PDB file of C-alpha atoms in Angstrom:
ATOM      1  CA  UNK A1206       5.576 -11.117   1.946  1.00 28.00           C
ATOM      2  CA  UNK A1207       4.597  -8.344  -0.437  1.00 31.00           C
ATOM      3  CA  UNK A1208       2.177  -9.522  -2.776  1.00 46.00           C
ATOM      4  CA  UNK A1209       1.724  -7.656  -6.574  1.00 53.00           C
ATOM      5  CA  UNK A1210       5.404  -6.257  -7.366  1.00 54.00           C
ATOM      6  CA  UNK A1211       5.654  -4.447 -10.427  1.00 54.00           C
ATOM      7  CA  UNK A1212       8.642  -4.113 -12.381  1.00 55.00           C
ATOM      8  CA  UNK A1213      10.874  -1.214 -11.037  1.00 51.00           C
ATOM      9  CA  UNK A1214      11.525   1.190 -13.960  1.00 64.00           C
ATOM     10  CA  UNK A1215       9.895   4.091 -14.537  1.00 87.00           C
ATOM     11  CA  UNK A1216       8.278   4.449 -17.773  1.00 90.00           C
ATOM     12  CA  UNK A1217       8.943   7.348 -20.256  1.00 93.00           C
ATOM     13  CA  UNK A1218       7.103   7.284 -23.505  1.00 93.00           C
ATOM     14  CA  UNK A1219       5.577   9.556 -26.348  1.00 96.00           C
ATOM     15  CA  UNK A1220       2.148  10.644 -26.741  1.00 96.00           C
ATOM     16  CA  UNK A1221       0.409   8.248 -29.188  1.00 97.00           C
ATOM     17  CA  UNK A1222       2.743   5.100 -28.092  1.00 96.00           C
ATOM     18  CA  UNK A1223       1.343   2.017 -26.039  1.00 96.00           C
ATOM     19  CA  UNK A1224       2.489   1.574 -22.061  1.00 94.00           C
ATOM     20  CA  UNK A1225       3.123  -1.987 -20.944  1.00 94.00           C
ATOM     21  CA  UNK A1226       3.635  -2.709 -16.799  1.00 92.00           C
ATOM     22  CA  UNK A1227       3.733  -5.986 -15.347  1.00 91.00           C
ATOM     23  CA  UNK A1228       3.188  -7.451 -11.992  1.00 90.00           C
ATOM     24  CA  UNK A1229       3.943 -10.525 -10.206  1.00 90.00           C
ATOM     25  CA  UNK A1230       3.107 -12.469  -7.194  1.00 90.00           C
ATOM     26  CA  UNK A1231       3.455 -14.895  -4.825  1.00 88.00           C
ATOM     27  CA  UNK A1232       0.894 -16.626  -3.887  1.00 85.00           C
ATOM     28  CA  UNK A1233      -2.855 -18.011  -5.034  1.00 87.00           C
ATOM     29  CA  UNK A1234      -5.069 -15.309  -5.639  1.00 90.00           C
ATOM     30  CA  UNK A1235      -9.094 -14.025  -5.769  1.00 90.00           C
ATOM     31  CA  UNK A1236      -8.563 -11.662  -7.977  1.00 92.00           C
ATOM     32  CA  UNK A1237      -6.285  -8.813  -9.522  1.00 94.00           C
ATOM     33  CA  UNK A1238      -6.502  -5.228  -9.584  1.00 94.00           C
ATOM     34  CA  UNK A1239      -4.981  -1.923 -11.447  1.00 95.00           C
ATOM     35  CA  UNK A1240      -5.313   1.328  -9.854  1.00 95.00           C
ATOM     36  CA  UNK A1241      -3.896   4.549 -11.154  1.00 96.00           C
ATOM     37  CA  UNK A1242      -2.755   7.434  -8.877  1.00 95.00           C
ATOM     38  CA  UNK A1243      -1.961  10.896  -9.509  1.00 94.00           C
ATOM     39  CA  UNK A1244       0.635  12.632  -7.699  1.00 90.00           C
ATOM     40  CA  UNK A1245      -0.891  13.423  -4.464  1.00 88.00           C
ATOM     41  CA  UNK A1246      -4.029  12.179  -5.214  1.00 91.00           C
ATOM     42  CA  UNK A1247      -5.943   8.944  -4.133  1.00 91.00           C
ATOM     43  CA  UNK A1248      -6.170   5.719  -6.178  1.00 94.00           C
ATOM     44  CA  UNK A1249      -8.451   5.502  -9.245  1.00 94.00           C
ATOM     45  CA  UNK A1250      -9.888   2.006  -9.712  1.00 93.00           C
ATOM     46  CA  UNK A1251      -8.719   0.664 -13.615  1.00 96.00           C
ATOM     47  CA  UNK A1252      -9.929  -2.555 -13.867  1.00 95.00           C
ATOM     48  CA  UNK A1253     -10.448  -5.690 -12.028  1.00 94.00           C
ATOM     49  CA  UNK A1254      -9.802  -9.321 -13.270  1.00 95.00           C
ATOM     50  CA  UNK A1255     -10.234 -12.543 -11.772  1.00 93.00           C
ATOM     51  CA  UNK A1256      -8.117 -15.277 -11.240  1.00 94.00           C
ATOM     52  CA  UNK A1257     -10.873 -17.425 -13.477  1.00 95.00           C
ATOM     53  CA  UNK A1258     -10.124 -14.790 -16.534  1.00 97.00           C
ATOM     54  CA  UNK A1259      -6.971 -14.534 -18.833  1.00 97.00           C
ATOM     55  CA  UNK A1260      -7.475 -11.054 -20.566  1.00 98.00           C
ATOM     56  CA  UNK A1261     -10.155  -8.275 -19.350  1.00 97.00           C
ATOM     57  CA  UNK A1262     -10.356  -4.776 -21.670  1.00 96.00           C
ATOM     58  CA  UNK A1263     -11.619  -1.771 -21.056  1.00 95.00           C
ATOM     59  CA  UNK A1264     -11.405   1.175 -23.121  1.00 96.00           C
ATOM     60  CA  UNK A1265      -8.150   1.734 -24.173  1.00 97.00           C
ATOM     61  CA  UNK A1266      -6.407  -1.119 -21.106  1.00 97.00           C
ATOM     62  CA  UNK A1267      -6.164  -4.212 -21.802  1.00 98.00           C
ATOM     63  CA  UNK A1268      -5.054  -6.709 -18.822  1.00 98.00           C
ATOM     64  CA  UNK A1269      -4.074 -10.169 -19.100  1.00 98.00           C
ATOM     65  CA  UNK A1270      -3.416 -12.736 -16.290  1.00 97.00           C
ATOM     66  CA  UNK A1271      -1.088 -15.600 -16.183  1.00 97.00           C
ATOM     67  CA  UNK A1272      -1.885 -18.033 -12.633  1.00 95.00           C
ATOM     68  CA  UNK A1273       0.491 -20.409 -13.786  1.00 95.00           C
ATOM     69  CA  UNK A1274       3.414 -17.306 -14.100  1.00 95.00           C
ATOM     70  CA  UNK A1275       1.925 -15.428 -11.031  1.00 94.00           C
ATOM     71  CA  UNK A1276       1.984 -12.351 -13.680  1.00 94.00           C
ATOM     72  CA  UNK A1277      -0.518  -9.542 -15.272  1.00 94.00           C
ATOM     73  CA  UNK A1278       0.393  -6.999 -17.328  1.00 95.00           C
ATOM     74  CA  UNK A1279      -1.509  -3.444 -18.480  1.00 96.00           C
ATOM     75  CA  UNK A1280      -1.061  -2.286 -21.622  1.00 97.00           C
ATOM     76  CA  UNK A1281      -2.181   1.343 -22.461  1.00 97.00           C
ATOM     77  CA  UNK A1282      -2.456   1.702 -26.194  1.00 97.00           C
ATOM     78  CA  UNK A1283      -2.421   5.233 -27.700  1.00 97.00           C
ATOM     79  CA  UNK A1284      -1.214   6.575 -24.547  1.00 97.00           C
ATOM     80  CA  UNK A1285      -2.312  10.402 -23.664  1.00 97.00           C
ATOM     81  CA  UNK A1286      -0.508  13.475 -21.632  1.00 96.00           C
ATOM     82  CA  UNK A1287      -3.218  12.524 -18.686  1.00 96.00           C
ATOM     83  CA  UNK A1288      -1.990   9.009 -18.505  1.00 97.00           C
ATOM     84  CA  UNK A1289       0.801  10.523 -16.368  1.00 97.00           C
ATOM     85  CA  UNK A1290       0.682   8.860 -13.012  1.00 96.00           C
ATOM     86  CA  UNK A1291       1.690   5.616 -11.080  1.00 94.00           C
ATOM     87  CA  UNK A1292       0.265   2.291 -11.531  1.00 95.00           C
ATOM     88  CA  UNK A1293      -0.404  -0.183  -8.849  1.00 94.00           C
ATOM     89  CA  UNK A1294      -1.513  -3.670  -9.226  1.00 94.00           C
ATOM     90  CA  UNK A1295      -3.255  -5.432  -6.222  1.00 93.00           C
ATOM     91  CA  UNK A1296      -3.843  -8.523  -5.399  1.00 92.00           C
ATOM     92  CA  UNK A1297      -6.486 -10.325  -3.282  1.00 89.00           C
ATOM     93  CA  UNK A1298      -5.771 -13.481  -1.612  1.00 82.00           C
ATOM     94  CA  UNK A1299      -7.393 -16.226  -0.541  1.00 62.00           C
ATOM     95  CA  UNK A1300      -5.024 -17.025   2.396  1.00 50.00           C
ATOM     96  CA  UNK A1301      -5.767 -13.058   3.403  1.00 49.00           C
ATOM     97  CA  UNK A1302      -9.340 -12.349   5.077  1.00 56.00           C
ATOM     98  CA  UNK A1303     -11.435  -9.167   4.770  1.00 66.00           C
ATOM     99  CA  UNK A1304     -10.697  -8.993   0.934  1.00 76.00           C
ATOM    100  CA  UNK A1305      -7.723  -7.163   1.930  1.00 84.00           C
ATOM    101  CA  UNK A1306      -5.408  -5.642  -1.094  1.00 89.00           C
ATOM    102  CA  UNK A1307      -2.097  -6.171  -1.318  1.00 88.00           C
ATOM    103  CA  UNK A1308      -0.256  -3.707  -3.641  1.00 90.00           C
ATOM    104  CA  UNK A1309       2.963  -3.569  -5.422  1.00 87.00           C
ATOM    105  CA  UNK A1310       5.389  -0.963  -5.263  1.00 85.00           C
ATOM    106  CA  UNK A1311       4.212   0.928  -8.312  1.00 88.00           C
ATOM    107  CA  UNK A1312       5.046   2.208 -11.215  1.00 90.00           C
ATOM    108  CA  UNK A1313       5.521   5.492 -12.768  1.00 92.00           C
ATOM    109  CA  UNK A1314       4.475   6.537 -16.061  1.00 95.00           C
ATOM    110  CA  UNK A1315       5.182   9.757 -18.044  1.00 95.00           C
ATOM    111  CA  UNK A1316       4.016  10.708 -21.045  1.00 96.00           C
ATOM    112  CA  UNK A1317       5.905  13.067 -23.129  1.00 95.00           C
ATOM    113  CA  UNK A1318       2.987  15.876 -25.216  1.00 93.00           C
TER     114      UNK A1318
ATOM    115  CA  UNK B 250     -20.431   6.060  -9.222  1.00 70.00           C
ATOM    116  CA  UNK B 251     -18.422   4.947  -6.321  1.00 84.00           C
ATOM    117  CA  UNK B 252     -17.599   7.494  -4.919  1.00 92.00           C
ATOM    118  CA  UNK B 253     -15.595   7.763  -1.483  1.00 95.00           C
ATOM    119  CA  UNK B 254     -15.024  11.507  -0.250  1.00 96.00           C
ATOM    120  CA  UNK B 255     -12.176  12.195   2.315  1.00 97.00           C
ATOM    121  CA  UNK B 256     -11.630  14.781   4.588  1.00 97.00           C
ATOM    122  CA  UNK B 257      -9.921  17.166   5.095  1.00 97.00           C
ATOM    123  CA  UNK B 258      -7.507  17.236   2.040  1.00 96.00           C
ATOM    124  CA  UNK B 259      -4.323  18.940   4.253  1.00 96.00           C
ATOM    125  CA  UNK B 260      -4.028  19.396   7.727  1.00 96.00           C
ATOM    126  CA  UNK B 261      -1.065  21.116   9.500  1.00 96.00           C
ATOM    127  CA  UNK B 262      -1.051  21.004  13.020  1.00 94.00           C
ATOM    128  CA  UNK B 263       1.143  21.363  16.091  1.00 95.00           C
ATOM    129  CA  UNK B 264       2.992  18.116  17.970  1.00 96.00           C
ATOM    130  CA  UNK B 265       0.215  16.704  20.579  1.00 95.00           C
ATOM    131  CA  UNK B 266      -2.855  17.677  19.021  1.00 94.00           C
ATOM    132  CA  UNK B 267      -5.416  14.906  18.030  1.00 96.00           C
ATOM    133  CA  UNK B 268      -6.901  14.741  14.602  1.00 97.00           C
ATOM    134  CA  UNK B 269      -9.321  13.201  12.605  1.00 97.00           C
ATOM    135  CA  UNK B 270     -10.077  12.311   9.279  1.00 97.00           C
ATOM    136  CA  UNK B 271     -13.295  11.719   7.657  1.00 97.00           C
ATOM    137  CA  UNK B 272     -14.111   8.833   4.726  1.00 96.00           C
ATOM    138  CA  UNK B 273     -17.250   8.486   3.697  1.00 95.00           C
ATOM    139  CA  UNK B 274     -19.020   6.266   0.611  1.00 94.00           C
ATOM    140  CA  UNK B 275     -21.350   8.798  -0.763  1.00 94.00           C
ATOM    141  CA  UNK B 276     -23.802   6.990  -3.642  1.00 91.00           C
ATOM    142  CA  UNK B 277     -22.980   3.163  -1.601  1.00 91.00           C
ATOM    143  CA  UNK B 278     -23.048   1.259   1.593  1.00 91.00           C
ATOM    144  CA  UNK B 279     -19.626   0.616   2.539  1.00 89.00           C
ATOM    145  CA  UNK B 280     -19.479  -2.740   4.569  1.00 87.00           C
ATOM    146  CA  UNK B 281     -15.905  -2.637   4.728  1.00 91.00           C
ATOM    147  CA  UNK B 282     -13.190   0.259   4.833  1.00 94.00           C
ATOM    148  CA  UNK B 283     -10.031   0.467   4.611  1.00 95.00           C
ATOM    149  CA  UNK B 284      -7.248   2.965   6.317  1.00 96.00           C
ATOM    150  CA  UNK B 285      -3.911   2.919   3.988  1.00 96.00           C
ATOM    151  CA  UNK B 286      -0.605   5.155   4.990  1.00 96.00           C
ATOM    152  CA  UNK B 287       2.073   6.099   2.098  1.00 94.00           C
ATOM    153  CA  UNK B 288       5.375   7.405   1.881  1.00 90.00           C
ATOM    154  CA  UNK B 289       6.977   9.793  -0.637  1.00 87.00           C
ATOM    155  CA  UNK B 290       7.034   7.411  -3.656  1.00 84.00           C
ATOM    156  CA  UNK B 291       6.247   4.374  -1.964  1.00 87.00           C
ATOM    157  CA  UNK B 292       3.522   1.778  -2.045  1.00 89.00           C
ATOM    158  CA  UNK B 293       0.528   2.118   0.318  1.00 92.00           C
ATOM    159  CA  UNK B 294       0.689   0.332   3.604  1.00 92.00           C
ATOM    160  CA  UNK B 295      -2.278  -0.994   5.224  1.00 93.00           C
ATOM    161  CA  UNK B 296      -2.893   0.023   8.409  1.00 95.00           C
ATOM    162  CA  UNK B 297      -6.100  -1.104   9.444  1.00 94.00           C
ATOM    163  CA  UNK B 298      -9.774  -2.784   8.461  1.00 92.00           C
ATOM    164  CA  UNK B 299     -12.782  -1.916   9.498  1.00 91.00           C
ATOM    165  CA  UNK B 300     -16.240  -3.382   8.848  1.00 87.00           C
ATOM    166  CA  UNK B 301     -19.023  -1.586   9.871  1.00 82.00           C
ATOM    167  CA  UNK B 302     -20.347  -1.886  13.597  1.00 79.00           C
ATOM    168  CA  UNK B 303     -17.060  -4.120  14.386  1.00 83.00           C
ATOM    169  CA  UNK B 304     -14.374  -3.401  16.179  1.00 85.00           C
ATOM    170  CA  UNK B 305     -11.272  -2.813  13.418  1.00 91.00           C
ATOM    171  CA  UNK B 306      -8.278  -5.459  12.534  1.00 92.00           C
ATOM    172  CA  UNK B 307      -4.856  -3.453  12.344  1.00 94.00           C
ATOM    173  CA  UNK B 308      -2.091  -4.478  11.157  1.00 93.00           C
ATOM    174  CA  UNK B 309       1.080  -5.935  12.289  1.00 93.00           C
ATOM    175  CA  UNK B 310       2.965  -2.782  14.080  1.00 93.00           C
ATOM    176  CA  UNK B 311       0.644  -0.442  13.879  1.00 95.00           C
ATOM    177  CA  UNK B 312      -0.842   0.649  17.100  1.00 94.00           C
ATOM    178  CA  UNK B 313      -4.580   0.709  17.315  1.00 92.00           C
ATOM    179  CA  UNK B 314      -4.543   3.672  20.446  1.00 94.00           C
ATOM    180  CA  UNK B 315      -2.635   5.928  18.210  1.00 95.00           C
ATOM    181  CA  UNK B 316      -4.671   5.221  15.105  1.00 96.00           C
ATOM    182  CA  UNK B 317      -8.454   5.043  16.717  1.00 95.00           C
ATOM    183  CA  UNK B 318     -10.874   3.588  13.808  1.00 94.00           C
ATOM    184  CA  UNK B 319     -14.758   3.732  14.218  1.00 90.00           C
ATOM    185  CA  UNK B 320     -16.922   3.069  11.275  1.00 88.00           C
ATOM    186  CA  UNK B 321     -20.366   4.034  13.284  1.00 81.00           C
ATOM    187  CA  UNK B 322     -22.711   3.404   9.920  1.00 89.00           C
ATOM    188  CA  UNK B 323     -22.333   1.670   5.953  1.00 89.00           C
ATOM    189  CA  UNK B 324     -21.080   5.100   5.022  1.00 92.00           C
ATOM    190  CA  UNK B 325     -18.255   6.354   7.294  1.00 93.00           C
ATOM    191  CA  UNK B 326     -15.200   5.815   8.900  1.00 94.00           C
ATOM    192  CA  UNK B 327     -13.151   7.919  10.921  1.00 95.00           C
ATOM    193  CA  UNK B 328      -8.981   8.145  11.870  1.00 97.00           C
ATOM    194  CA  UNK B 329      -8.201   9.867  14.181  1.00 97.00           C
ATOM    195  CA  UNK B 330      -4.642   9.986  15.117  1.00 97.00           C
ATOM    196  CA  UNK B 331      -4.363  10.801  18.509  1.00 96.00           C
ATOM    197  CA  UNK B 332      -1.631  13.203  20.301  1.00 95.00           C
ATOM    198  CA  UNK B 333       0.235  13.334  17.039  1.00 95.00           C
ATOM    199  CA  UNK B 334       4.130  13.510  16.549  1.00 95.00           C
ATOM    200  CA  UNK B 335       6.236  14.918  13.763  1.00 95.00           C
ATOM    201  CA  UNK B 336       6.818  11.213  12.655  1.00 94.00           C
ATOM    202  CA  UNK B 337       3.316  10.673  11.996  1.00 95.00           C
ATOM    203  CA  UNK B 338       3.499  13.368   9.364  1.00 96.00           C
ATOM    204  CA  UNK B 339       2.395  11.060   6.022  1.00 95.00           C
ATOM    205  CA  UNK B 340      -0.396  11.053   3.223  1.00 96.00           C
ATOM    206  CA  UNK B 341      -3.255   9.077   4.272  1.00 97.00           C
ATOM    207  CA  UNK B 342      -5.623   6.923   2.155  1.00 97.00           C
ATOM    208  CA  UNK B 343      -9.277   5.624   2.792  1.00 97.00           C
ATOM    209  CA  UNK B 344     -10.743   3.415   0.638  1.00 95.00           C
ATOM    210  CA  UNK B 345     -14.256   1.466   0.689  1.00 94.00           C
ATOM    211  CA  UNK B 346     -15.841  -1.391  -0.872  1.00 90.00           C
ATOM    212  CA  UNK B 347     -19.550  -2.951  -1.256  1.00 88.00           C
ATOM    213  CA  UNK B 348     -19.896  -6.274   0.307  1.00 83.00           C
ATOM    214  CA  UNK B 349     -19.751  -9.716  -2.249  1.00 80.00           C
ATOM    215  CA  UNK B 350     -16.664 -11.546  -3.857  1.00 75.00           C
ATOM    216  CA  UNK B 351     -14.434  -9.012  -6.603  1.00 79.00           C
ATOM    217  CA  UNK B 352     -15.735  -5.940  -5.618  1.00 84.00           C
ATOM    218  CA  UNK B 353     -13.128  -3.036  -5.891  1.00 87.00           C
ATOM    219  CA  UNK B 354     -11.666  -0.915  -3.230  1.00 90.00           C
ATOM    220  CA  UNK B 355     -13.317   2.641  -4.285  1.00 93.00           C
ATOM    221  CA  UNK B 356     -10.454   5.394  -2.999  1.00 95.00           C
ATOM    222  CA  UNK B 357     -10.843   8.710  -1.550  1.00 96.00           C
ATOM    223  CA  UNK B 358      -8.337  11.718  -2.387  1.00 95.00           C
ATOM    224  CA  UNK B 359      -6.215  10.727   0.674  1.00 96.00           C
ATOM    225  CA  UNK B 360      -5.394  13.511   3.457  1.00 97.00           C
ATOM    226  CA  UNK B 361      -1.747  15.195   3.820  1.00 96.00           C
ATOM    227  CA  UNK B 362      -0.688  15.496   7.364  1.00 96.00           C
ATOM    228  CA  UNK B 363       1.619  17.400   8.769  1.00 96.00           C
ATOM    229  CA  UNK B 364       2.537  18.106  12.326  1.00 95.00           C
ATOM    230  CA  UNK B 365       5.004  20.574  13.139  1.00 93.00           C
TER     231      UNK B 365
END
């Protein structure tokens, strides 16, 4: 079962304005994880927070967990033209070996200059 | 830090050749990789894991003599798709990670191929 679904819309905002995404899953997790990717690019690692932590920051992200909900969400506050890009969440599982990531399906993000 | 280098960035090749892409973990030892496949706009789809000096674990459907893995050392892995088709055409993804619990997947740039 897929593991770390984001919300499906695509995300349109203005320079200067904060970017929420949220992900759920399914099942009991290790940890959580936001990558960003830029079209045809590989994944850049965000921020990683564990199942043990409710709300992790880093620069200008801010993730929170919910176990109980299955749910995170990434907020990007004073968003920027270069926060253009999709945003994965992935999960690791403790029913999956190898530390394998399971991702979402992604969401897009555009900001408007 | 972290970085995980990928090569080539593009390859465009004719049906039946073999061809093989390069990840490597340049400033860390890299006790596990990872070989991801995506779509146009889709997710990325694991295809296989590798730990270093082991044989690899693929996934579900994917089949390990088309997709050869070796990770020979802690700071490369190699795919090499073998007798390619025009179906096999995709973006490719390696990623890496330093052994111990909540360590990140570190991602290379991810190759484009595309057979003719």
């Amino acid at each position: 079962s897929q593991q770390g679904e984001e919300d499906p819309q695509a995300l349109s905002i203005q320079e200067g304005e904060n970017a929420t995404m949220n992900c759920s899953y399914k099942t009991s997790i290790n940890n959580l994880q936001w990558y960003r990717q830029n079209s045809g690019r590989g994944l850049v690692h965000l921020i990683l927070i564990r199942s043990n932590e409710r709300e992790k920051h880093s620069g200008r992200l801010r993730v929170t967990l919910d176990t109980s909900k299955k749910s995170s969400s990434l907020l990007i506050t004073a968003s920027r033209a270069a926060d253009t890009a999709s945003y994965f969440c992935a999960t690791v599982s403790t029913p999956y070996g190898n530390n394998r990531l399971a991702f979402g399906k992604g969401n897009q993000v555009v900001v408007i200059p | 830090g972290a970085v995980v280098s990928q090569h080539p960035s593009w390859v465009i090749c004719k049906s039946g050749t073999s061809v093989k892409i390069e990840c490597r973990s340049l400033d860390f030892q890299a006790t596990t990789m990872f070989w991801y496949r995506q779509f146009p706009k889709q997710s990325l789809m694991l295809m296989a894991t590798s730990n270093e000096g082991s044989k690899a674990t693929y996934e579900q459907g994917v089949e390990k003599d088309k997709f050869l893995i070796n990770h020979a050392s802690l700071t490369l892995s190699t795919l090499t798709v073998t007798s390619a088709h025009p179906e096999d055409s995709s973006f490719y993804i390696c990623s890496a990670r330093e052994a111990g619990q909540n360590q990140p997947q570190h991602f290379g740039d991810g190759t484009r191929l595309s057979i003719l």
